[in-house]
Structure formats: C-alpha cells, structure tokens
Amino acid sequence: MGDPSPYLQLQHIHKRFGKTVALEDVSLDVRAGEFLFLLGPSGCGKTTLLRIIAGLEEPTSGRIVQAGRDVTRLPASRRDFGIVFQSYALFPNLTVADNIAYGLKNQKLPKAQIAARVEELLRLVGLQGLDRRYPAQLSGGQQQRVALARALALSPGLLLLDEPLSALDARVRANLRGEITALQRRLGVTAIMVSHDQEEALTMADRIVVMDHGRIVQVGAPLEIYQHPATPFVADFVGQMNFLPGLVSSEGVGVFRTGPFALRVQGWQNHLPPGSEVMLAVRPEELRIEREHVGLSNVLVTEVRSVEFMGPHYRLLLHYRHHVDEQRPVSLVVHLPRHATVQHDLRVGATLPVHAPADALRVFRLPSGGSS
Amino acid sequence: MTMRTAEERALLLPHGRVRPVVTAEEWLRRLLLLLVVGFLLVGVLLPLVPLVARSLSDPEGRFVGLANYVRYFSSPGLASSFVNSLTIATATTLLAVGLAFGYAWAIARTCMPGKGLFRAIALLPLFAPPLALAIGLVYLFGNKGLVTTGFFGFFERTLGLPLAYNIHLYGMNGIILGELLYCFPQAFLILTVAASLADARLYEASLALKASPLRTFWVVTMPGMRYGLISAIFVCFTLAFTDFGVPKVVGGNFNVLATDIYKQVIGQQNFVMGATISILLLAPTVIAFVIDRIAQRRQMAVLTSRSVPLRPRPHRLIDTIALIYCSLIAAAILIVIGAVVYASFVDVWPYRLGLTLRHYDFRHVGGGGWAAYTNSLWMSFYSALFGVVIIFLGAYIIEKSRTWPLLRHFAYFLSMISVALPGLVIGIAYIFFFNPKSWTIAGLALPNPFAFLYGTMAILVLANIVHFYTVSFMTATTALKQIDPEFESVSASMRVPFYRTFARITLPLSLPAVAEIAMYLFVNSMVTVSAVIFLYSPQLRLASVAIVNMDEAGDTAAAAAMSVLIIAACLIARLVYTVVVHQLNRRTQAWRLP
Ligand SMILES: Nc1ncnc2c1ncn2[C@@H]1O[C@H](COP(=O)(O)OP(=O)(O)O)[C@@H](O)[C@H]1O
Ligand SMILES: [Mg+2]
C-alpha cells in the first residue's frame, strides 16, 4: 500500500459483539475516486465494516482517517458520506422529490436552489418526471435509483452502498450495475460497495477487498484477484476452481505429481522438499480437451462422468485416479465451448485427455503450513 | 502461527469500544431517556418501596418481618379471601378463555354471517366499567331482578307458571358471572389475533395427508393458538384475581382480596394490613407475568416465519352451529348491558316501569353527580393526552436510539412490569409514596418533593398512565418496529437531526398507533375504579367512584344512569377514533402500498 495520500485509511479495526468477533485487525487504504468492493460470504463482517466507516457503529479499537481528518470518534452526523441500503430505506410518506431533498432542506438552502438540485439528481439517475410519485408507486429498480440520488444529494466525498442490488431481479440488476459504475466514474466520488456476489464485484470494481471471518484475505484489482488468488478460499469464492491433490516431485523445480500424471507449473519459486503435499488449482475454462495428446506435457487422462448443457458451454465432470487412495477418484470440472463438443467423444465412460497449461496452474500449500 | 479456537482468539482481542464524541443531539436523546426513566421510577418502581416496607412493619413503623403475613393467614376470616380470590380467578379464566376461544374461532375460521356485528358486540363490555356489568346482573338476577321475579311475575300472572328462577347472585355466582363478562372481550381480542395468524399451508398439508378434522384440530390448530391461549389465560387470571368493581357490587358476604384491601384501608384505616394484602394480590400476577414473558419470547419464531393466511370455506353444519353459539353469547352481553340502560330510565324498578330521566338528575344522591362525570372526562382526556406523549416518546427512545444501552434496557423493563401491577396496588402504593409530607429513611426525615401532587388531578392522571402503560407501550413499540431502522442512519448521513426525522417521518408513520393508544387510555381511564378509588379527593370526585358510592347507598338506578353516561363517553371516543383512523388512511393511501 504505497499510495501517497489515500482518501480513507482504516488502521487495525477490531469489532466484537459480545463473544462474536465481527472484524479482526482490518487495515485498508482507499484511494480517492476509486470504486472499492468489500466482497465475502454472508456473515463475514462486510456490513459491520461499512457501518464503522460510516460511524453508525463504533469499532472496539482502531483508527479511521478520512480526507486527512481523524474521524474515529465522530458520530455519523459529523462525517462526510452518503449511504444506500439494501432495503432502500426510502421515506414512504415523502414524494421522490422530497426524499431527495430531505438533506438539502435541512441545510436551509433557498427553495429554487433545492428544486434545481433535485432536478439535476433526477436527471442523473434517469428518473425525470417521477418527482411527485411516492416510493410505493415505483418499481424496485426505480426505488434504488431514488436512494442513490438521495445519497448523492449533498455531494458527499464518500459513497457507501450495502448490497444495493441484491433485492432486485437479475435483469434490473445487470442494468443498474453498469449505471452505477458509470455514475461513479462521472462524479469521481470515492465509493465502497458491499457485495457477496463475485460476478458483481468483478464487473464493477476498481479494486476488490476479499473478506472471510472478519479478516481481509486479499486486496487487488478484479483481474489480479481472479488470476492470482492468494488463498484457496479466494480462488474458490471468486470464480470457480478445481482443486487437485498434488505432491512436490523430484523431477525438477515447479513439477508436481497428481495421480499418475506430472504437471509443470510456471513461475513456481518456492522450494518445498520433494514429497510434500500441496493443492493444485486450475479454473474450469482454462482446461483444454486434446484430441492428440501424445508428446504433449501437462496432460491428465480422464474418464467422462457426466455432461451438462449450460447454455454458452458444456460442463464436463471428469475423473482420474488419485495417487494415494485408488478408491477415491479425483474430480475435475471442465467448461467446454458449445462448438468444440462435436470433435470429441463425450459419452459417459469415454476416455478424455485434458491439457492443463502451465501458466494456468496455481499451487497452494496445505493449511497446516499456511497459505503460499 | 499456531491455531487457536475462536474463543481463545476473542479473548486476546481488544475489549471495550471507541467512544464517540458526544454531540448536542446525543445529549438531547440522553435527556429524553432520563426523563422517561425518571417518570417510570416515580410512577412505577419507587412507590412500591414504601408499600413493601409497610407490609413488613407494625403500625408504628417498626420492622416486624413477616409478622403481618403470619397474622393474615392465621386469621380465618382474612385467609379465606385469598382462597376465594384464587377460586374466582380460576373459574373465570376457564370459562372466559373457553367461551372466547370458540367465539374467536367461529369468527376467524367459519363462513357464518354477521361476523362484524358479533365482533363489535363481543368488545362492547370493554367500554363499560366492570361495576356497570355487575349492576346489569343485579337488575337481571338480583332479589328484584327480571329473572328472579319471573319477569316481574308476568309468567305467573298470564300463564300460571312459576318461571321465576333465583341463581343466588350475591356471592360466588355473581362474581364469576360478572368477571366472565369483564374478561371475555379481553380473551376474545387476544385469541382473535392468534386465530388469524393461521397458516393455510399447514391445513392443506393436513388435508393432503387425509388427517381427520379432529386430528387436524389437535395437531395444527392448537399449537398455533398455544401462545395466544397462554396470553389470554394470563390476562384473564390477572383481571379476575385483582378486580374490585364486580365483587364490590355483587360479592355479598363473599370476601375476596380486592374488597378486603378496600375495607382495611377505607373502612378501618388499617394501612399495614392493606399493604400486606396488596403484596398478596401482587404475587400471582407477577408469577403469571413472568410465565407470559417466557412464552412470548418463544413465540417470535412462530410469528416471523412466512405464512399464508387461511381462507375459511363454507360448511353448512359448522357455520350454523357457530352462528347459534355466537348469537347466544352476543345476546347475553347485550341483555346485561341493555338491562343497565333500561333500568336507568325506569321510574321504580320493578314496580313502576314507566320511563323517566329523573335518575340522571344526580342532585339527590351521593357521589358527586354531573361534576364527577365532567371530572372523569377531563381526567381521561388528560390521561390520553399526556399518556400518549410520554408513552410514545418512551417507546421511541428505547426502540430507535442507541443511547446508553443499559439504561434503555432498564427503561424497557420498567415499561413492561407496570402491567403486573393491579390498580388497587398502584392506588395504595401511591398513598404511601405521595401522601407523606416527608419520608423517613433510616431515621432521617427527607422532604417529599412529590407531596404537592397528592389529592390533585395530576396524581389521578399519573396513576392512569402507569396503570395502562404496558399495553400502550407495546402498541407503540410494535408500530415503531415496523419502521425501517435505517431511517435513522440515512438521516444521520444527511446530517438531519433525529428530532426532525421523528417529526417528519417516524411520527406521521405511527399516527394510527398514536390514535389507538390515546383511545385506549381514554376509555380505560373512564371505566377504571381500582386505582383511583384511593386517590380521588372530595373536591375531585369521579364518575366510576360515584357508581360505587351510589350502589353502596342503595341508589342503584342512579348508579345505572352514571354507568350509561360512562359507556356513552367511551363509545363516542371509539367513534372519534374510527373516524380519525379512516381519515388518516384516506389521506395517506397514496403512499401506502397500492
Ligand atoms: N448488532 C449486532 N449484534 C451482534 N452481532 C452482530 C451484530 N451485527 C452483526 N453481528 C455479527 O457480526 C458478524 C458479521 O455480520 P455482518 O457484518 O452483518 O456480515 P455481512 O454483512 O458480511 O453478512 C456476524 O456474525 C453477525 O452475526
Ligand atoms: Mg451484510
């Protein structure tokens, strides 16, 4: 984190609710103008962290610096942020315009100025002409746009979003994804969004913070997280991943055995003694089916167990023999583009050679040794 | 790093919390919370201290331990009242809950006609003082009652049939009948809610499994109603055990705890024994209260699960039986209340049955007459007004703020326990707490800062608000819980102070609940006698107390007239409430869900 002047700094944040530890030593720098995602499974502490950033919850210990100001002890009303909740939290008895103007009116601005600002915000979120409606008369997507406009009304330096899309149906969600990102880019506001949906995070975020059990496990750009997951947890949570049992081979640095096969892994620097157990990981779409495998390295010869049609691709479930326990075969999932299926024999029980490219393979040490 | 269990790691992590800067707004919230706690301390908790202390002292104020209780239980005359009260309460509870269960079930689960009317009639006794119900019984079953005299000898004269029937009203029979009328609507209300929570999917499953109707009843209906039943039993038992009005009028020589307290305090000025019996009156209600709280806590899970409301299907036989059953009960209620109304207009019951308004001219009877009635109206109005403000703000600060968690929990506790305090206990405790010019604590005489309240309208209003606090508080809390808790967060993010959000959002959204609380407080303050009978002053007589006085003096017709006036005021309050809520719904329907 060599950023010279982060907009928001979280330093050693701890939070416990009685015996539950919700956050454990969370430190994070958020750059000005970036769209940061807090991603993790339900219950991992994302909302708690967001509420602590907002001042809606007090940390047990730690420090928060926003725009160069230590805000750790400031209540929410003294901080600078706008917030959007999953429930939208729109005031049902106020019109769309009054909802958006709620904070502006409190600032004692002239009426005309408030009206102009409301108009501007409505245009920004594409809801012109709906200013006199009540929230109950809007669709879910429209309600969420109002909540967004309201959060932006006071031009906050920081926009916080807690799973704003998860109550919407898939199509509306996809549209809003693009709109929120475009809006954030255009306004240049620093934004932090909570999500448990990895696809959402990968498509929208500048950077993703992956959390698990109250801790940060990895911070990085979407591609970086996807290609170089720091732990098996991240690898599994972001995208899909095959985990294959492996052994460090004595055939050379970066060579591993799995079942009866040898796999070379590119860029493997760690020197583990031969025979050490590891976990090899490879994404289903990075595996290739080879017709002619003779002479190729990094090939696993597998048996077809099932084939499922998924729309754009087929999902193949394959098996091969485990190197220790012959009774327990190793499973492998491969995504095969639809057009590629004609060239192969995919009947259950057929033999299928699978190529695992050396640059697509990752190695994790087993948990007892800690992650690599 | 060696692996530790989550618990071990938790122990190693920092404790405590970062303390936010205390803003002016936060001070305002704290002040509000302190005011609410102060009110509840003075209104609920502190008055119980001298009450308990008195029951443990002799008349000169020396500590005597449990001697008063020993004396109570060793004097056969007094001790039998305890057993009598238990008997009355048990019998009433069984009858009221049993009958109300059938009535509520018929309304919720059958297709019989006239459900709205049956509902309205079942709730009618809520708008009458229990005393009035007892007076109605006197006119029907008393020595000169309609039934006792065989319609004033009408059957004897015309048909030659001796159809007169004496149920021996005065005593246990009368009390149980009166309490039954008094408790029935309360049980009905609770059980109606429980019955309407039924999940249609369970019934469909039961049908699909070809379970017999009887089995469905035991396996599906009863478990769903269980918590409603527990609650109804608790409420009925408490009401019947502690009620003063009915036994006062039809008790005869059958003594119960409530009338004993009245006799000890008002008749013999024996405050020590009054205090002792009050504690005995309190004990079962506190136990019932605890059991009810435990049961309600378990119910949460039942309520939060999504259920599909059950739509009853027509069934000729069942609908007919339900209609007959409900008609009989509704007729009984209407006849008793009708008897009171009729008797208030009859010249001399049962000899000269001509109609007259002379019983409404209270000048020649005791009790305070029309002035008492106006006093009661004002008292109920003030109780509703100040009560709704205090109770709603109290519920708001407890539910919607994060100020001083421990104190908030304490305030919640105090708000919930007042329901376990019978009116008589509140009244007698208030005498001990508010009457002395100074309190003696550990030999030290402390001036009583609240003594100025004694004998004023204010103490009557305070007693009523405290007496009816818990139910109103729960209404307010339920309404507030339905409002998105993030409204407070959103407002803070926009730097809008909490009181503005309260005024612009929270209060407008809660207006139906506010109206309901005000109506509830008004009606109950109008009909109650138990708390205020110890607290009114000769300059400030009350309508419900006037009924007691008139009945004691044998002016039953005047007592009936005063009862009718009270019922009228309550029904008008209810009408106003209905109109207000209707208007509210019309004005707000734009933003309610389409
Ligand atoms: N107010 C609270 N009281 C007690 N425990 C809480 C509270 N809020 C959250 N938690 C606990 O803290 C953990 C993290 O919760 P949360 O931040 O809501 O997770 P997420 O948003 O990632 O789903 C959970 O175990 C949750 O049960
Ligand atoms: Mg969450």
PDB file of C-alpha atoms in Angstrom, chain A residues 14 16 19 21 24 51 56-62 72-83 85 87 89-94 98 102-103 105-108 134 136-137 150 154 215, chain B residues 1 6-7 9-25 402 484 486-497 500-502 504-505 508-509 590-594:
ATOM      1  CA  HIS A  14     -11.364  -4.584  15.559  1.00  0.00           C
ATOM      2  CA  ARG A  16     -16.667  -7.588  18.584  1.00  0.00           C
ATOM      3  CA  LYS A  19     -18.291 -13.019  22.128  1.00  0.00           C
ATOM      4  CA  VAL A  21     -15.646 -11.316  16.650  1.00  0.00           C
ATOM      5  CA  GLU A  24     -10.235  -8.693  13.297  1.00  0.00           C
ATOM      6  CA  ARG A  51     -21.148   0.811   9.216  1.00  0.00           C
ATOM      7  CA  LEU A  56     -23.087   4.067  12.503  1.00  0.00           C
ATOM      8  CA  GLU A  57     -21.229   1.518  14.598  1.00  0.00           C
ATOM      9  CA  GLU A  58     -18.247   2.083  16.902  1.00  0.00           C
ATOM     10  CA  PRO A  59     -15.196  -0.138  16.457  1.00  0.00           C
ATOM     11  CA  THR A  60     -13.836  -1.885  19.509  1.00  0.00           C
ATOM     12  CA  SER A  61     -10.475  -0.411  18.648  1.00  0.00           C
ATOM     13  CA  GLY A  62      -8.678   1.044  15.664  1.00  0.00           C
ATOM     14  CA  THR A  72     -12.648   7.645  14.530  1.00  0.00           C
ATOM     15  CA  ARG A  73     -14.662   9.251  17.317  1.00  0.00           C
ATOM     16  CA  LEU A  74     -17.051  11.245  15.180  1.00  0.00           C
ATOM     17  CA  PRO A  75     -20.682  10.123  15.028  1.00  0.00           C
ATOM     18  CA  ALA A  76     -22.259   9.588  11.608  1.00  0.00           C
ATOM     19  CA  SER A  77     -23.820  13.043  11.585  1.00  0.00           C
ATOM     20  CA  ARG A  78     -20.361  14.655  11.668  1.00  0.00           C
ATOM     21  CA  ARG A  79     -18.862  12.570   8.863  1.00  0.00           C
ATOM     22  CA  ASP A  80     -18.992  13.029   5.133  1.00  0.00           C
ATOM     23  CA  PHE A  81     -20.731  10.194   3.324  1.00  0.00           C
ATOM     24  CA  GLY A  82     -23.886   9.188   1.524  1.00  0.00           C
ATOM     25  CA  ILE A  83     -25.326   5.726   2.011  1.00  0.00           C
ATOM     26  CA  PHE A  85     -29.084   0.296   1.885  1.00  0.00           C
ATOM     27  CA  SER A  87     -33.827  -2.049   1.837  1.00  0.00           C
ATOM     28  CA  ALA A  89     -34.806   2.947   3.312  1.00  0.00           C
ATOM     29  CA  LEU A  90     -36.850   5.470   1.345  1.00  0.00           C
ATOM     30  CA  PHE A  91     -39.255   7.541   3.434  1.00  0.00           C
ATOM     31  CA  PRO A  92     -42.642   6.152   2.363  1.00  0.00           C
ATOM     32  CA  ASN A  93     -44.595   9.280   3.273  1.00  0.00           C
ATOM     33  CA  LEU A  94     -42.445  11.634   1.205  1.00  0.00           C
ATOM     34  CA  ASP A  98     -38.926  15.252  -1.014  1.00  0.00           C
ATOM     35  CA  TYR A 102     -34.512  15.678   2.637  1.00  0.00           C
ATOM     36  CA  GLY A 103     -30.924  16.591   3.494  1.00  0.00           C
ATOM     37  CA  LYS A 105     -33.872  21.225   3.147  1.00  0.00           C
ATOM     38  CA  ASN A 106     -32.091  20.822   6.422  1.00  0.00           C
ATOM     39  CA  GLN A 107     -29.229  22.937   5.064  1.00  0.00           C
ATOM     40  CA  LYS A 108     -31.603  25.907   4.788  1.00  0.00           C
ATOM     41  CA  TYR A 134     -44.358   8.096  -3.733  1.00  0.00           C
ATOM     42  CA  ALA A 136     -44.617   2.666  -3.180  1.00  0.00           C
ATOM     43  CA  GLN A 137     -45.605   3.704  -6.720  1.00  0.00           C
ATOM     44  CA  ARG A 150     -30.695  10.892  -2.223  1.00  0.00           C
ATOM     45  CA  LEU A 154     -25.235  16.552  -0.507  1.00  0.00           C
ATOM     46  CA  ARG A 215     -10.463 -10.523   8.148  1.00  0.00           C
TER      47      ARG A 215
ATOM     48  CA  MET B   1       1.176 -19.093  13.812  1.00  0.00           C
ATOM     49  CA  ALA B   6     -12.324 -18.669  18.036  1.00  0.00           C
ATOM     50  CA  GLU B   7     -12.966 -18.233  21.756  1.00  0.00           C
ATOM     51  CA  ARG B   9      -8.696 -15.552  19.846  1.00  0.00           C
ATOM     52  CA  ALA B  10     -11.627 -13.469  21.039  1.00  0.00           C
ATOM     53  CA  LEU B  11     -10.047 -13.288  24.486  1.00  0.00           C
ATOM     54  CA  LEU B  12      -6.826 -11.963  23.025  1.00  0.00           C
ATOM     55  CA  LEU B  13      -8.509  -9.208  21.039  1.00  0.00           C
ATOM     56  CA  PRO B  14      -9.087  -5.720  22.391  1.00  0.00           C
ATOM     57  CA  HIS B  15     -12.116  -5.124  24.596  1.00  0.00           C
ATOM     58  CA  GLY B  16     -14.196  -2.016  25.119  1.00  0.00           C
ATOM     59  CA  ARG B  17     -15.146   0.326  22.357  1.00  0.00           C
ATOM     60  CA  VAL B  18     -14.131   3.569  20.786  1.00  0.00           C
ATOM     61  CA  ARG B  19     -16.227   6.241  22.479  1.00  0.00           C
ATOM     62  CA  PRO B  20     -17.688   8.689  20.009  1.00  0.00           C
ATOM     63  CA  VAL B  21     -17.755  12.402  20.691  1.00  0.00           C
ATOM     64  CA  VAL B  22     -20.976  13.304  22.479  1.00  0.00           C
ATOM     65  CA  THR B  23     -22.880  15.804  20.371  1.00  0.00           C
ATOM     66  CA  ALA B  24     -25.613  18.195  21.470  1.00  0.00           C
ATOM     67  CA  GLU B  25     -28.087  15.911  19.730  1.00  0.00           C
ATOM     68  CA  ARG B 402     -28.569   3.729  20.677  1.00  0.00           C
ATOM     69  CA  ASP B 484     -37.111   0.651   8.768  1.00  0.00           C
ATOM     70  CA  GLU B 486     -32.091   2.519   8.666  1.00  0.00           C
ATOM     71  CA  PHE B 487     -34.160   5.723   8.539  1.00  0.00           C
ATOM     72  CA  GLU B 488     -32.126   6.908  11.496  1.00  0.00           C
ATOM     73  CA  SER B 489     -28.871   6.017   9.716  1.00  0.00           C
ATOM     74  CA  VAL B 490     -29.902   7.725   6.487  1.00  0.00           C
ATOM     75  CA  SER B 491     -30.904  10.861   8.378  1.00  0.00           C
ATOM     76  CA  ALA B 492     -27.609  10.958  10.230  1.00  0.00           C
ATOM     77  CA  SER B 493     -25.741  10.608   6.938  1.00  0.00           C
ATOM     78  CA  MET B 494     -27.589  13.673   5.681  1.00  0.00           C
ATOM     79  CA  ARG B 495     -26.894  15.484   8.933  1.00  0.00           C
ATOM     80  CA  VAL B 496     -30.590  15.827   9.667  1.00  0.00           C
ATOM     81  CA  PRO B 497     -31.126  15.900  13.443  1.00  0.00           C
ATOM     82  CA  ARG B 500     -36.635  16.361  12.624  1.00  0.00           C
ATOM     83  CA  THR B 501     -36.804  12.797  11.336  1.00  0.00           C
ATOM     84  CA  PHE B 502     -39.042  11.963  14.274  1.00  0.00           C
ATOM     85  CA  ARG B 504     -41.314  14.338   9.569  1.00  0.00           C
ATOM     86  CA  ILE B 505     -41.150  10.551   9.247  1.00  0.00           C
ATOM     87  CA  PRO B 508     -46.516  10.522  10.713  1.00  0.00           C
ATOM     88  CA  LEU B 509     -45.942   6.837  10.009  1.00  0.00           C
ATOM     89  CA  ALA B 590     -51.217   7.444  -1.859  1.00  0.00           C
ATOM     90  CA  TRP B 591     -48.054   6.306  -0.170  1.00  0.00           C
ATOM     91  CA  ARG B 592     -49.308   3.077   1.308  1.00  0.00           C
ATOM     92  CA  LEU B 593     -48.758   0.063  -0.869  1.00  0.00           C
ATOM     93  CA  PRO B 594     -51.094   0.104  -3.871  1.00  0.00           C
TER      94      PRO B 594
END
